[in-house]
XYZ file of C-alpha atoms in Angstrom:
325
model
C 20.724 -59.084 17.251
C 18.846 -58.510 20.486
C 15.385 -57.047 20.455
C 16.645 -54.157 22.543
C 19.520 -53.327 20.231
C 17.333 -53.596 17.142
C 14.646 -51.196 18.881
C 17.641 -48.699 19.534
C 18.687 -48.863 15.865
C 15.052 -48.133 14.637
C 14.971 -45.135 17.112
C 18.187 -43.827 15.700
C 17.104 -44.131 12.169
C 13.792 -42.204 13.003
C 15.621 -39.552 14.681
C 17.931 -39.099 11.517
C 14.928 -39.321 9.337
C 12.859 -36.217 10.977
C 15.433 -33.398 9.971
C 15.687 -35.019 6.500
C 11.943 -34.931 6.048
C 11.634 -31.384 7.405
C 14.320 -30.267 5.016
C 12.820 -31.962 2.252
C 9.351 -30.418 3.038
C 11.106 -26.934 3.292
C 12.940 -27.345 0.046
C 9.533 -28.299 -1.618
C 8.102 -24.763 -0.892
C 6.290 -23.794 -2.831
C 4.806 -26.580 -4.633
C 1.476 -24.923 -5.707
C 0.089 -21.591 -6.859
C 0.324 -18.580 -4.319
C -2.071 -15.687 -3.850
C -1.582 -12.064 -3.303
C -4.678 -10.241 -1.661
C -4.957 -6.560 -2.645
C -7.249 -4.318 -0.823
C -8.049 -2.127 -3.657
C -9.816 -2.458 -7.059
C -8.037 -3.580 -10.176
C -6.253 -0.622 -11.982
C -5.290 1.185 -8.647
C -1.860 1.757 -7.452
C -1.796 -1.061 -5.151
C -3.106 -3.476 -7.558
C -0.511 -2.217 -10.199
C 2.422 -2.841 -7.821
C 0.923 -6.199 -6.675
C 0.915 -7.424 -10.474
C 4.527 -6.428 -10.822
C 5.742 -8.538 -7.951
C 3.117 -11.372 -8.696
C 5.014 -11.752 -12.121
C 8.440 -11.365 -10.902
C 8.274 -13.467 -7.491
C 6.171 -15.932 -9.381
C 9.105 -16.390 -11.790
C 11.604 -16.841 -9.056
C 9.478 -19.212 -6.990
C 8.578 -21.323 -10.219
C 4.916 -20.903 -9.409
C 2.022 -18.815 -10.716
C 0.858 -16.012 -8.238
C -2.771 -14.999 -8.478
C -3.855 -11.282 -7.565
C -7.041 -11.378 -5.676
C -8.755 -7.819 -5.516
C -10.826 -7.391 -2.352
C -11.559 -3.570 -2.168
C -13.584 -1.886 0.639
C -13.669 -1.247 4.389
C -10.642 1.131 4.205
C -8.627 -1.637 2.438
C -8.808 -3.862 5.437
C -10.786 -6.676 3.863
C -7.622 -8.025 2.128
C -5.560 -7.561 5.167
C -8.234 -9.523 7.271
C -8.261 -12.241 4.878
C -4.629 -12.603 4.985
C -4.124 -12.403 8.629
C -6.701 -15.521 9.082
C -5.197 -17.441 6.123
C -3.129 -20.635 6.815
C 0.262 -19.538 7.781
C 1.839 -21.559 5.318
C 3.650 -19.081 3.032
C 0.938 -19.431 0.134
C -1.138 -16.218 0.963
C 0.303 -12.757 0.529
C -0.874 -9.230 0.966
C 0.206 -6.111 -0.837
C -0.948 -3.213 1.474
C -0.361 0.361 2.122
C -0.433 2.628 5.077
C -4.154 2.649 5.070
C -5.164 -0.935 6.459
C -1.721 -1.180 8.390
C -1.505 2.068 10.350
C -4.544 4.368 9.770
C -7.659 1.770 9.838
C -6.900 0.680 13.318
C -7.564 4.134 14.654
C -10.924 4.362 12.807
C -12.508 1.043 13.241
C -12.703 -2.091 15.247
C -10.779 -4.572 13.378
C -11.076 -8.408 13.511
C -7.296 -8.715 13.572
C -4.122 -6.792 14.739
C -1.977 -5.535 11.680
C 1.125 -5.200 13.572
C 1.025 -8.534 15.407
C -0.638 -10.787 12.789
C 0.961 -9.904 9.667
C 4.678 -9.927 9.138
C 6.209 -7.950 6.265
C 8.532 -9.321 3.666
C 9.650 -5.809 3.152
C 8.637 -2.288 1.747
C 8.411 -1.900 -1.854
C 8.245 1.758 -2.729
C 7.306 5.283 -1.288
C 5.244 7.473 -3.524
C 4.088 10.969 -3.217
C 0.478 12.077 -3.615
C -0.591 14.252 -6.465
C -3.404 16.812 -6.402
C -5.353 15.996 -9.554
C -8.347 17.413 -11.491
C -10.025 16.451 -14.721
C -8.016 18.171 -17.681
C -11.045 20.164 -18.588
C -11.292 21.692 -15.161
C -11.322 25.662 -15.394
C -8.463 25.634 -12.693
C -5.288 25.942 -14.625
C -2.973 25.906 -11.714
C -3.079 25.247 -7.831
C -3.950 28.873 -6.792
C -6.589 29.093 -9.037
C -8.247 25.800 -7.621
C -7.580 27.009 -3.967
C -9.205 30.365 -4.642
C -12.414 28.381 -5.714
C -12.259 26.032 -2.739
C -11.833 28.863 -0.442
C -14.801 30.803 -2.171
C -17.107 27.941 -1.921
C -16.894 26.116 1.374
C -18.453 22.702 1.492
C -19.249 23.028 -2.199
C -16.301 21.282 -4.016
C -15.672 17.556 -3.581
C -12.555 15.451 -3.370
C -12.597 11.623 -3.947
C -10.638 8.876 -2.098
C -10.169 5.163 -2.417
C -12.342 4.798 0.848
C -12.905 6.269 4.335
C -9.666 5.967 6.047
C -7.621 5.552 3.008
C -4.545 7.390 2.454
C -6.269 9.544 -0.037
C -8.902 10.519 2.581
C -6.077 11.222 5.110
C -4.137 13.339 2.540
C -7.405 15.328 1.983
C -7.850 15.963 5.654
C -4.182 17.210 5.848
C -4.870 19.439 3.064
C -8.001 20.984 4.542
C -6.234 21.457 7.727
C -3.133 23.182 6.047
C -5.410 25.409 3.931
C -8.035 26.255 6.360
C -10.746 24.969 3.809
C -13.655 22.705 3.782
C -14.641 20.129 1.052
C -16.987 17.160 0.638
C -15.482 13.886 0.837
C -16.797 11.228 -1.513
C -15.380 7.818 -0.764
C -15.070 5.051 -3.346
C -13.960 1.601 -3.082
C -10.840 2.103 -5.291
C -9.059 4.803 -7.127
C -10.166 3.546 -10.424
C -13.957 4.097 -9.602
C -13.012 7.519 -8.232
C -10.979 8.288 -11.462
C -14.147 7.489 -13.698
C -16.011 10.090 -11.610
C -13.542 12.692 -11.851
C -13.297 12.299 -15.722
C -17.226 12.352 -15.847
C -17.178 15.663 -13.736
C -18.927 14.294 -10.783
C -16.064 14.923 -8.341
C -13.785 17.791 -8.376
C -10.389 16.534 -7.393
C -8.272 13.890 -5.580
C -5.093 13.700 -3.743
C -4.063 10.311 -5.237
C -0.928 8.603 -5.272
C 1.196 8.951 -8.430
C 1.445 5.116 -8.658
C -2.475 5.333 -9.312
C -2.852 8.429 -11.077
C 0.255 8.625 -13.208
C -0.983 6.827 -16.442
C -4.099 9.186 -16.731
C -1.836 12.278 -16.070
C 0.532 11.109 -18.793
C -2.457 10.360 -21.106
C -3.719 14.036 -20.727
C -6.788 13.229 -18.935
C -5.859 14.487 -15.359
C -4.337 17.827 -14.743
C -1.544 17.510 -11.844
C -1.438 20.782 -9.838
C 0.781 19.945 -7.016
C 2.549 17.103 -4.996
C 2.538 16.541 -1.388
C 6.265 15.551 -0.625
C 9.035 17.888 0.230
C 10.587 17.402 -3.217
C 9.193 17.334 -6.738
C 8.461 13.921 -8.249
C 11.223 12.882 -10.738
C 8.191 11.623 -12.918
C 6.569 15.161 -12.596
C 9.239 17.414 -12.595
C 7.179 20.424 -13.618
C 4.633 20.137 -10.927
C 5.343 22.207 -7.775
C 5.086 20.891 -4.277
C 2.502 22.140 -1.982
C 5.229 23.790 -0.062
C 6.851 25.689 -2.821
C 3.192 26.920 -3.204
C 3.085 28.303 0.316
C 1.139 25.302 1.848
C 2.963 23.871 4.703
C 2.214 20.884 6.907
C 0.395 19.075 4.109
C 3.069 16.600 3.334
C 1.902 12.993 2.818
C 3.545 9.921 1.280
C 2.096 6.448 0.717
C 4.283 3.223 1.215
C 3.320 -0.204 -0.294
C 4.739 -3.246 1.444
C 4.195 -7.109 1.087
C 3.002 -9.390 4.080
C 2.357 -12.753 4.896
C 0.768 -14.351 8.020
C 2.988 -13.831 11.162
C 3.093 -17.574 11.911
C 4.571 -18.436 8.614
C 7.277 -21.137 9.219
C 10.920 -19.721 8.885
C 11.783 -21.957 5.903
C 8.897 -20.582 3.806
C 9.250 -17.027 5.135
C 13.011 -17.084 4.206
C 12.325 -18.001 0.606
C 9.556 -15.435 0.254
C 11.952 -12.770 1.707
C 14.734 -13.723 -0.706
C 12.665 -13.797 -3.747
C 10.920 -10.489 -2.734
C 14.330 -8.753 -2.363
C 15.543 -10.278 -5.637
C 12.481 -9.020 -7.499
C 12.716 -5.602 -5.944
C 16.216 -5.183 -7.035
C 15.630 -6.239 -10.633
C 16.425 -3.091 -12.970
C 12.999 -3.641 -14.831
C 11.325 -3.558 -11.532
C 13.065 -0.435 -10.228
C 12.419 1.309 -13.690
C 8.669 0.315 -13.398
C 8.379 1.643 -9.863
C 10.010 4.850 -10.670
C 7.811 5.256 -13.558
C 4.765 5.147 -11.065
C 6.558 8.354 -9.380
C 7.789 6.343 -6.576
C 11.294 5.837 -4.783
C 12.044 2.050 -4.424
C 12.796 0.944 -1.045
C 16.297 0.445 0.205
C 14.912 -0.234 3.832
C 15.939 -3.613 5.547
C 12.903 -5.407 7.113
C 13.834 -4.411 10.472
C 14.107 -0.770 9.464
C 10.682 -0.956 7.824
C 9.232 -2.484 10.916
C 10.288 0.738 12.870
C 8.855 2.944 10.054
C 5.609 1.265 10.257
C 5.495 1.540 14.089
C 6.423 5.257 13.840
C 3.595 5.836 11.250
C 1.157 4.122 13.480
C 1.695 6.496 16.271
C 1.676 9.533 13.863
C -1.509 8.801 11.976
C -3.234 7.831 15.341
C -2.444 11.411 16.672
C -3.680 12.982 13.563
C -6.920 11.297 13.375
C -7.520 12.080 16.954
C -6.740 15.784 16.327
C -8.838 15.785 13.254
C -11.733 13.934 14.904
C -11.840 11.837 11.808
C -14.775 9.311 12.046
C -16.016 6.561 9.768
C -19.425 8.031 9.814
């Protein structure tokens, strides 16, 4: 065998081995635990949804998935960490409208949520519900509205942070009802709930996914929902539109992301396991129990929805002159 012929055989063997090695590497994903970053505190709606998917996707992937709560900064801390994480498929993000399409209009971010984070898909769409302490004298929405109107800038409403979906829902409510309240931001819904229960804050326009457990426990009174239709889990609670308050509609979507440069083999596996988890009857039941509607959107349809919401919330924030200070 000549030296040239032997060299040619070696090159052919190397060329054949490269795709095999790449295939083996892709097939090995994942070979260690994954992490889901959450921009809200433990016990909040985003945390609840993240833990559902950590359990089910972990089973499908054959690896444990750790939920890492990083509340604060309008829920953008977790999104920022995820955007800067190695794009290897091991870091995920469970996020809402807040860091993805609201916060960019309110603060200077160190990342671009539309370019540096790619969605696996949307999980669920949930309404907001106007809640008060169950001991609040206002037994219905009209009684509460009368009190808010009679006491401008006296009553307070909680949110899970400046620029959060609850904050924006409060701004929408005040614009639609021509009222003024004091905004009290927290680092997450669970902290806000504690102060509502303690009587330190008057009300909140929280997501049903976050507030439902305390509503069902009889600790919160639900006075209205902010969607066009009533919630299937709160059929006796009227919509704001039914009560005569127009232009106050607000919903929150939850979606899962990973860094945009994640290699296709890992991304495809994640998307596949995400979709399998979402379609599980148990997961569908748990999402509906939170008052939400499980998503039926494709990834492409969700990308379009996200882009449209980015424009819609940007216009609202400008119109209302909403500032972080």
